[in-house]
CSV table of C-alpha atoms in Angstrom, one decimal:
chain,number,residue,atom,x,y,z
H,1,MET,CA,-99.5,-36.3,-23.0
H,2,SER,CA,-97.3,-33.5,-24.3
H,3,VAL,CA,-98.1,-29.9,-23.2
H,4,THR,CA,-98.6,-27.4,-26.0
H,5,ARG,CA,-98.4,-23.6,-25.9
H,6,GLU,CA,-101.8,-23.4,-27.4
H,7,ALA,CA,-103.4,-25.4,-24.6
H,8,VAL,CA,-101.7,-23.1,-22.0
H,9,LEU,CA,-103.0,-20.0,-23.8
H,10,ALA,CA,-106.5,-21.5,-23.9
H,11,ALA,CA,-106.5,-22.1,-20.2
H,12,LEU,CA,-105.2,-18.5,-19.6
H,13,ALA,CA,-108.0,-17.1,-21.7
H,14,ALA,CA,-110.3,-17.7,-18.7
H,15,VAL,CA,-108.2,-15.5,-16.4
H,16,PRO,CA,-108.8,-11.7,-16.6
H,17,GLY,CA,-105.7,-9.6,-17.1
H,18,PRO,CA,-104.6,-6.7,-14.9
H,19,ASP,CA,-107.5,-4.5,-15.9
H,20,GLY,CA,-110.0,-7.2,-14.6
H,21,ARG,CA,-111.8,-7.5,-17.9
H,22,THR,CA,-109.6,-8.4,-20.8
H,23,PRO,CA,-108.5,-12.1,-21.0
H,24,LEU,CA,-104.9,-12.4,-20.0
H,25,PRO,CA,-103.6,-13.5,-23.4
H,26,GLN,CA,-105.1,-10.4,-25.1
H,27,SER,CA,-104.2,-8.0,-22.3
H,28,GLY,CA,-100.7,-7.2,-23.6
H,29,ALA,CA,-99.3,-8.1,-20.2
H,30,LEU,CA,-98.4,-11.7,-20.9
H,31,SER,CA,-94.8,-12.6,-21.8
H,32,GLU,CA,-93.9,-15.4,-24.1
H,33,VAL,CA,-95.1,-18.7,-22.8
H,34,ILE,CA,-92.2,-21.2,-22.5
H,35,VAL,CA,-93.0,-24.9,-22.3
H,36,HIS,CA,-90.2,-27.3,-21.2
H,37,GLY,CA,-91.5,-30.8,-21.1
H,38,GLU,CA,-94.1,-30.8,-18.3
H,39,LYS,CA,-93.1,-27.4,-17.0
H,40,VAL,CA,-94.6,-24.0,-18.0
H,41,TYR,CA,-92.9,-20.6,-17.5
H,42,PHE,CA,-94.2,-17.1,-18.2
H,43,SER,CA,-94.5,-13.6,-16.6
H,44,ILE,CA,-97.2,-11.0,-16.3
H,45,ALA,CA,-96.2,-7.3,-16.6
H,46,VAL,CA,-97.9,-5.1,-14.0
H,47,ASP,CA,-97.7,-1.7,-12.5
H,48,PRO,CA,-95.1,-2.0,-9.6
H,49,SER,CA,-97.4,-0.1,-7.3
H,50,ARG,CA,-100.1,-2.9,-7.8
H,51,ALA,CA,-97.8,-5.9,-7.3
H,52,ARG,CA,-99.3,-6.9,-3.9
H,53,GLU,CA,-102.8,-6.3,-5.1
H,54,LEU,CA,-102.3,-8.4,-8.2
H,55,GLU,CA,-100.8,-11.4,-6.5
H,56,GLY,CA,-104.2,-13.0,-6.8
H,57,LEU,CA,-103.9,-12.7,-10.6
H,58,ARG,CA,-100.5,-14.5,-10.6
H,59,ALA,CA,-102.0,-17.2,-8.4
H,60,ALA,CA,-105.1,-17.6,-10.6
H,61,ALA,CA,-102.9,-17.8,-13.8
H,62,GLU,CA,-100.7,-20.5,-12.2
H,63,ALA,CA,-103.7,-22.5,-11.0
H,64,ALA,CA,-105.3,-22.4,-14.4
H,65,VAL,CA,-102.1,-23.6,-16.1
H,66,ARG,CA,-101.7,-26.4,-13.6
H,67,LYS,CA,-105.1,-27.8,-14.6
H,68,VAL,CA,-103.9,-28.3,-18.2
H,69,PRO,CA,-103.5,-32.0,-18.8
H,70,GLY,CA,-99.8,-33.0,-18.7
H,71,VAL,CA,-98.6,-30.0,-16.8
H,72,ALA,CA,-96.6,-30.9,-13.7
H,73,GLY,CA,-95.6,-27.4,-12.6
H,74,ALA,CA,-95.8,-23.8,-13.5
H,75,THR,CA,-93.6,-20.8,-12.7
H,76,VAL,CA,-95.4,-17.5,-13.0
H,77,ALA,CA,-93.8,-14.1,-12.0
H,78,LEU,CA,-95.1,-10.6,-11.8
H,79,THR,CA,-92.7,-8.2,-13.4
H,80,ALA,CA,-92.5,-4.5,-14.3
H,81,GLU,CA,-90.9,-5.4,-17.6
H,82,ALA,CA,-93.4,-5.3,-20.4
H,83,PRO,CA,-93.5,-8.0,-23.2
H,84,LYS,CA,-91.6,-7.1,-26.3
H,85,GLY,CA,-93.4,-4.4,-28.3
H,86,GLN,CA,-95.3,-3.1,-25.3
H,87,ALA,CA,-94.6,-0.1,-23.1
H,88,ALA,CA,-93.5,-0.9,-19.6
H,89,PRO,CA,-96.1,0.0,-16.9
H,90,ALA,CA,-95.4,3.3,-15.3
H,91,ALA,CA,-94.1,3.3,-11.8
H,92,ALA,CA,-96.2,4.9,-9.2
H,93,PRO,CA,-94.9,8.3,-8.0
H,94,ALA,CA,-92.9,8.2,-4.8
H,95,SER,CA,-94.7,9.2,-1.6
H,96,SER,CA,-93.6,10.0,1.9
H,97,ALA,CA,-95.4,6.9,3.1
H,98,SER,CA,-93.3,4.5,0.9
H,99,PRO,CA,-89.8,3.6,2.1
H,100,ALA,CA,-87.2,4.6,-0.4
H,101,PRO,CA,-84.8,2.0,-1.7
H,102,ALA,CA,-81.5,1.8,0.0
H,103,ALA,CA,-78.2,2.7,-1.7
H,104,GLY,CA,-77.5,0.5,-4.6
H,105,GLY,CA,-81.1,-0.6,-5.1
H,106,ARG,CA,-81.4,-2.9,-2.1
H,107,SER,CA,-84.9,-2.7,-0.7
H,108,PRO,CA,-85.3,-2.1,3.0
H,109,GLN,CA,-87.9,-4.9,3.1
H,110,THR,CA,-85.3,-7.5,1.9
H,111,ARG,CA,-86.0,-10.6,3.9
H,112,GLY,CA,-83.7,-13.4,4.9
H,113,LEU,CA,-84.4,-17.1,4.6
H,114,PRO,CA,-85.9,-18.7,7.7
H,115,GLY,CA,-83.2,-20.7,9.5
H,116,VAL,CA,-80.4,-19.5,7.3
H,117,LYS,CA,-77.8,-17.4,9.1
H,118,HIS,CA,-75.6,-16.3,6.2
H,119,ILE,CA,-76.0,-16.3,2.4
H,120,ILE,CA,-72.9,-15.8,0.3
H,121,ALA,CA,-72.5,-15.6,-3.4
H,122,VAL,CA,-69.6,-17.1,-5.4
H,123,ALA,CA,-69.3,-15.1,-8.6
H,124,SER,CA,-67.0,-14.4,-11.5
H,125,GLY,CA,-66.9,-11.7,-14.1
H,126,LYS,CA,-66.7,-14.2,-16.9
H,127,GLY,CA,-67.2,-17.9,-17.5
H,128,GLY,CA,-64.5,-20.6,-17.6
H,129,VAL,CA,-62.6,-19.6,-14.5
H,130,GLY,CA,-63.7,-22.5,-12.3
H,131,LYS,CA,-66.3,-20.7,-10.3
H,132,SER,CA,-68.6,-23.7,-9.8
H,133,THR,CA,-65.8,-26.0,-8.8
H,134,THR,CA,-64.7,-23.4,-6.3
H,135,ALA,CA,-68.2,-23.0,-5.0
H,136,CYS,CA,-68.7,-26.8,-4.6
H,137,ASN,CA,-65.4,-27.3,-2.7
H,138,LEU,CA,-65.8,-24.1,-0.7
H,139,ALA,CA,-69.2,-25.5,0.6
H,140,LEU,CA,-67.6,-28.8,1.4
H,141,ALA,CA,-64.7,-27.1,3.1
H,142,LEU,CA,-67.1,-25.0,5.2
H,143,LYS,CA,-68.9,-28.2,6.2
H,144,SER,CA,-65.6,-29.7,7.3
H,145,LEU,CA,-65.3,-26.9,9.7
H,146,GLY,CA,-68.3,-28.2,11.5
H,147,LEU,CA,-70.9,-25.8,9.9
H,148,LYS,CA,-74.3,-26.6,8.5
H,149,VAL,CA,-74.0,-25.7,4.8
H,150,GLY,CA,-76.4,-25.6,1.8
H,151,VAL,CA,-75.8,-24.9,-1.9
H,152,LEU,CA,-78.0,-23.1,-4.4
H,153,ASP,CA,-77.1,-23.4,-8.0
H,154,ALA,CA,-78.3,-20.0,-9.4
H,155,ASP,CA,-76.5,-20.5,-12.8
H,156,ILE,CA,-79.8,-21.0,-14.7
H,157,TYR,CA,-78.2,-21.2,-18.1
H,158,GLY,CA,-75.3,-23.5,-17.1
H,159,PRO,CA,-76.1,-25.5,-13.9
H,160,SER,CA,-73.1,-27.5,-12.8
H,161,MET,CA,-74.0,-28.6,-9.2
H,162,PRO,CA,-75.8,-31.8,-10.3
H,163,ARG,CA,-72.6,-33.1,-11.9
H,164,LEU,CA,-70.3,-31.7,-9.3
H,165,PHE,CA,-72.2,-33.5,-6.5
H,166,ALA,CA,-73.1,-36.5,-8.6
H,167,LEU,CA,-76.8,-35.9,-8.0
H,168,ARG,CA,-79.7,-37.2,-10.2
H,169,GLY,CA,-83.4,-37.1,-9.7
H,170,LYS,CA,-86.0,-34.5,-9.0
H,171,PRO,CA,-86.7,-32.7,-5.7
H,172,ARG,CA,-89.6,-34.0,-3.7
H,173,LEU,CA,-92.6,-31.8,-3.1
H,174,LYS,CA,-93.0,-31.6,0.7
H,175,SER,CA,-96.0,-29.5,1.2
H,176,GLY,CA,-97.8,-26.9,-0.9
H,177,ARG,CA,-95.1,-25.4,-3.1
H,178,ILE,CA,-92.1,-26.2,-0.9
H,179,LEU,CA,-89.5,-28.5,-2.4
H,180,GLU,CA,-87.0,-30.7,-0.5
H,181,PRO,CA,-83.4,-30.2,-1.8
H,182,LEU,CA,-81.3,-33.2,-2.8
H,183,ASP,CA,-78.5,-34.4,-0.5
H,184,GLY,CA,-75.0,-34.2,-1.8
H,185,TYR,CA,-72.3,-35.4,0.7
H,186,GLY,CA,-74.5,-34.2,3.6
H,187,ILE,CA,-75.2,-30.8,2.0
H,188,PRO,CA,-78.7,-29.8,0.8
H,189,VAL,CA,-78.4,-28.8,-2.9
H,190,MET,CA,-81.0,-27.1,-5.2
H,191,SER,CA,-80.4,-26.5,-8.9
H,192,ILE,CA,-82.5,-25.9,-12.0
H,193,GLY,CA,-80.5,-28.8,-13.4
H,194,PHE,CA,-82.7,-31.1,-11.3
H,195,LEU,CA,-85.8,-29.9,-13.0
H,196,VAL,CA,-84.7,-30.0,-16.7
H,197,ASP,CA,-82.7,-32.4,-18.8
H,198,GLU,CA,-79.0,-31.9,-18.9
H,199,GLU,CA,-79.0,-31.1,-22.6
H,200,THR,CA,-82.1,-28.9,-22.6
H,201,PRO,CA,-81.2,-25.3,-23.5
H,202,MET,CA,-82.6,-22.7,-21.1
H,203,ILE,CA,-83.9,-20.0,-23.5
H,204,TRP,CA,-85.3,-17.7,-20.9
H,205,ARG,CA,-85.6,-13.9,-20.7
H,206,GLY,CA,-84.8,-12.0,-17.6
H,207,PRO,CA,-88.1,-12.1,-15.8
H,208,MET,CA,-88.2,-16.0,-16.0
H,209,VAL,CA,-84.6,-16.2,-14.7
H,210,MET,CA,-85.4,-13.9,-11.8
H,211,SER,CA,-88.6,-15.9,-11.0
H,212,ALA,CA,-86.8,-19.2,-11.0
H,213,ILE,CA,-84.0,-17.9,-8.7
H,214,THR,CA,-86.6,-16.5,-6.3
H,215,GLN,CA,-88.5,-19.8,-6.2
H,216,MET,CA,-85.3,-21.8,-5.6
H,217,LEU,CA,-84.5,-19.4,-2.7
H,218,ARG,CA,-87.8,-19.1,-1.0
H,219,GLU,CA,-89.8,-22.3,-1.9
H,220,VAL,CA,-87.2,-24.8,-0.8
H,221,ASP,CA,-86.9,-26.3,2.7
H,222,TRP,CA,-83.3,-25.4,3.5
H,223,GLY,CA,-83.6,-26.3,7.2
H,224,GLU,CA,-81.2,-24.8,9.7
H,225,LEU,CA,-78.0,-23.6,7.9
H,226,ASP,CA,-75.0,-21.6,9.0
H,227,VAL,CA,-74.1,-20.7,5.4
H,228,LEU,CA,-76.0,-21.0,2.1
H,229,VAL,CA,-73.4,-20.9,-0.7
H,230,VAL,CA,-74.9,-19.5,-4.0
H,231,ASP,CA,-73.2,-20.4,-7.2
H,232,MET,CA,-73.9,-17.4,-9.4
H,233,PRO,CA,-73.9,-17.3,-13.2
H,234,PRO,CA,-70.9,-15.5,-14.7
H,235,GLY,CA,-71.3,-11.8,-15.5
H,236,THR,CA,-73.2,-8.9,-13.9
H,237,GLY,CA,-76.8,-9.3,-14.9
H,238,ASP,CA,-80.4,-10.2,-13.8
H,239,ALA,CA,-79.4,-13.1,-11.5
H,240,GLN,CA,-76.9,-11.0,-9.5
H,241,LEU,CA,-79.4,-8.1,-9.1
H,242,THR,CA,-82.2,-10.5,-8.2
H,243,MET,CA,-80.1,-12.1,-5.5
H,244,ALA,CA,-78.9,-8.8,-4.1
H,245,GLN,CA,-82.5,-7.5,-3.9
H,246,GLN,CA,-84.2,-10.7,-2.7
H,247,VAL,CA,-82.1,-11.6,0.2
H,248,PRO,CA,-79.5,-9.9,2.5
H,249,LEU,CA,-76.3,-11.3,1.1
H,250,ALA,CA,-73.6,-11.5,3.8
H,251,GLY,CA,-70.9,-11.2,1.1
H,252,ALA,CA,-69.5,-12.3,-2.2
H,253,VAL,CA,-66.5,-14.4,-3.1
H,254,ILE,CA,-65.0,-13.4,-6.5
H,255,VAL,CA,-63.2,-16.1,-8.5
H,256,SER,CA,-60.7,-15.2,-11.2
H,257,THR,CA,-57.7,-16.6,-13.0
H,258,PRO,CA,-54.5,-14.5,-12.8
H,259,GLN,CA,-54.3,-13.1,-16.4
H,260,ASP,CA,-55.2,-9.5,-17.1
H,261,LEU,CA,-58.2,-10.4,-19.4
H,262,ALA,CA,-60.0,-12.3,-16.6
H,263,LEU,CA,-59.1,-9.6,-14.0
H,264,ILE,CA,-60.8,-6.9,-16.0
H,265,ASP,CA,-64.1,-8.9,-15.7
H,266,ALA,CA,-63.4,-9.7,-12.0
H,267,ARG,CA,-63.1,-6.0,-11.4
H,268,ARG,CA,-66.5,-5.5,-12.9
H,269,GLY,CA,-67.9,-8.2,-10.6
H,270,VAL,CA,-66.4,-6.4,-7.5
H,271,ALA,CA,-67.8,-3.1,-8.6
H,272,MET,CA,-71.3,-4.5,-9.3
H,273,PHE,CA,-71.6,-6.0,-5.8
H,274,GLN,CA,-70.3,-2.8,-4.2
H,275,LYS,CA,-72.9,-0.9,-6.1
H,276,VAL,CA,-75.7,-3.0,-4.5
H,277,ASP,CA,-74.0,-2.8,-1.0
H,278,VAL,CA,-72.9,-6.4,-0.8
H,279,PRO,CA,-69.5,-6.8,1.0
H,280,ILE,CA,-66.7,-8.5,-0.8
H,281,LEU,CA,-65.4,-11.4,1.2
H,282,GLY,CA,-62.4,-11.7,-1.0
H,283,ILE,CA,-60.9,-12.8,-4.3
H,284,VAL,CA,-59.7,-16.4,-5.1
H,285,GLU,CA,-57.0,-16.9,-7.7
H,286,ASN,CA,-58.0,-20.1,-9.5
H,287,MET,CA,-55.7,-22.0,-11.9
H,288,SER,CA,-53.0,-20.0,-10.2
H,289,TYR,CA,-50.1,-22.2,-11.3
H,290,PHE,CA,-49.4,-25.7,-12.6
H,291,VAL,CA,-46.8,-28.2,-11.3
H,292,CYS,CA,-45.8,-30.8,-13.8
H,293,PRO,CA,-46.5,-34.2,-12.3
H,294,ASN,CA,-43.5,-35.8,-14.1
H,295,CYS,CA,-40.7,-33.3,-13.6
H,296,GLY,CA,-42.1,-31.2,-10.7
H,297,THR,CA,-41.4,-28.0,-12.6
H,298,ARG,CA,-43.8,-25.1,-11.8
H,299,HIS,CA,-45.4,-23.3,-14.8
H,300,ASP,CA,-47.5,-20.1,-14.5
H,301,ILE,CA,-49.7,-20.9,-17.5
H,302,PHE,CA,-52.1,-18.0,-16.9
H,303,ALA,CA,-49.5,-15.7,-15.3
H,304,HIS,CA,-49.4,-15.6,-11.5
H,305,GLY,CA,-50.3,-13.2,-8.6
H,306,GLY,CA,-52.7,-11.1,-10.6
H,307,ALA,CA,-55.7,-11.7,-8.4
H,308,ARG,CA,-53.6,-11.0,-5.3
H,309,ASP,CA,-52.4,-7.7,-6.7
H,310,GLU,CA,-56.0,-6.8,-7.7
H,311,ALA,CA,-57.3,-7.6,-4.2
H,312,ALA,CA,-54.7,-5.3,-2.8
H,313,ARG,CA,-55.4,-2.6,-5.3
H,314,VAL,CA,-59.2,-2.4,-4.6
H,315,GLY,CA,-58.8,-3.1,-0.8
H,316,VAL,CA,-60.5,-6.5,-0.4
H,317,PRO,CA,-59.1,-9.7,1.1
H,318,PHE,CA,-57.1,-12.1,-0.9
H,319,LEU,CA,-58.4,-15.6,0.0
H,320,GLY,CA,-55.9,-17.9,-1.6
H,321,GLU,CA,-54.4,-19.6,-4.7
H,322,VAL,CA,-55.9,-22.8,-6.1
H,323,PRO,CA,-53.5,-24.6,-8.5
H,324,LEU,CA,-54.4,-25.9,-11.9
H,325,THR,CA,-54.3,-29.7,-11.5
H,326,MET,CA,-55.7,-32.7,-13.3
H,327,GLU,CA,-56.9,-34.1,-10.0
H,328,ILE,CA,-59.2,-31.2,-9.2
H,329,ARG,CA,-60.6,-31.3,-12.8
H,330,GLU,CA,-61.0,-35.1,-12.9
H,331,ARG,CA,-62.7,-35.2,-9.5
H,332,ALA,CA,-65.0,-32.4,-10.5
H,333,ASP,CA,-66.1,-34.2,-13.7
H,334,ALA,CA,-66.6,-37.4,-11.8
H,335,GLY,CA,-68.8,-35.8,-9.1
H,336,THR,CA,-66.3,-36.7,-6.4
H,337,PRO,CA,-64.7,-33.4,-5.3
H,338,VAL,CA,-61.2,-33.4,-3.8
H,339,SER,CA,-62.6,-32.0,-0.6
H,340,ILE,CA,-64.5,-35.3,-0.2
H,341,VAL,CA,-62.0,-37.9,-1.7
H,342,GLU,CA,-58.9,-36.5,0.0
H,343,PRO,CA,-60.0,-34.3,2.8
H,344,ASP,CA,-56.5,-34.1,4.2
H,345,GLY,CA,-54.8,-33.7,0.9
H,346,VAL,CA,-52.9,-30.6,-0.3
H,347,HIS,CA,-55.7,-29.4,-2.5
H,348,ALA,CA,-58.5,-29.9,0.1
H,349,ARG,CA,-56.4,-27.9,2.5
H,350,VAL,CA,-56.3,-25.0,0.1
H,351,TYR,CA,-60.1,-24.9,0.0
H,352,ARG,CA,-60.3,-25.3,3.7
H,353,ASP,CA,-58.0,-22.4,4.2
H,354,ILE,CA,-60.2,-20.3,2.0
H,355,ALA,CA,-63.3,-21.5,3.9
H,356,ASP,CA,-61.7,-20.5,7.2
H,357,LYS,CA,-61.0,-17.0,6.0
H,358,VAL,CA,-64.5,-16.6,4.7
H,359,TRP,CA,-66.1,-18.0,7.9
H,360,ARG,CA,-64.0,-15.8,10.2
H,361,GLN,CA,-65.4,-12.7,8.4
H,362,LEU,CA,-68.9,-14.0,8.7
H,363,ALA,CA,-68.6,-15.0,12.3
H,364,THR,CA,-67.0,-11.8,13.5
H,365,GLY,CA,-69.1,-9.5,11.3
H,366,THR,CA,-66.0,-8.0,9.6
H,367,ALA,CA,-67.5,-8.8,6.2
H,368,GLY,CA,-69.9,-5.9,6.8
H,369,ARG,CA,-67.1,-3.3,6.8
H,370,PRO,CA,-67.4,-1.1,3.6
H,371,ALA,CA,-64.7,-1.7,1.1
H,372,PRO,CA,-63.2,1.2,-1.0
H,373,ARG,CA,-65.3,2.0,-4.0
H,374,ILE,CA,-63.7,1.5,-7.4
H,375,VAL,CA,-64.3,3.3,-10.6
H,376,ILE,CA,-64.3,1.4,-14.0
H,377,GLU,CA,-62.8,3.7,-16.6
């Protein structure tokens, strides 16, 4: 049976809104209801000072929707962002009893994930620079160092990890709301791509994106991990802020190509993480150069050395150069990364060298040293 928006709204009519009287659909607090197959997504705007008090409202709304015939799951979030056309709830005045946010917006109550020692973000200022391929091979390279590694695909609009790890199927529900991640070459992997069809567009607003990322972080059985690698969406938006505020990120790896246009966006990525007090583990120059397989001549298609120069300019580590090669691209498309197919090959060694530099910072605590602030003019 197909799930309809009307059926969901009818079920929610039995749930009182934040005022305790008005049905939720008429309360003005309900966002647009999104139905993707058997899954339902929406958010409820509340006064931030009542978030803990109204957790029962969120749970009641979720339970009501799950009873609708055909619904296999529901994602419901409390948010301070009001639905379009409505005023956002006013924040409660600060009091001496409430802890103030830390610099950059990070909350002092930020909790880690049980059993996970370090969480790192792999990010880029723009798309198309090979961030996901880098994240996949970085995770595999960290595993080759003898570490326990997991991967979270936080790129809601363009999840790539199912293809990169050649994974299909849906995560198994272990207990309550906890999902079991899929296994990719010995690495637990979670992605929104496991829950929706590959060709389904994710037409979500910010609150739903933030809710989905939060659930994939906290409602997944990650087990005991040395490092959780998070493949971030490109840019500097809701996903990045959610990650920085939800968990204590140990650091961020910025991926860029060498040309000036990409470096401008990479610079924004560095600045964004610094604003939320996340250490920069370093910059990777992807597609750094191309060596012709026929004549052996090297070509700097996207220029060369720009990321290294940028790292030196802003005072962060330079992690390495990854060449532009057909082998890396073909292996990525086939779901057989070079770090798995040829673990001792020249390209796998590049990723392993990057992984070694990242792990040394995490293991020694040097990733926590503040980097120079930069100003975007």
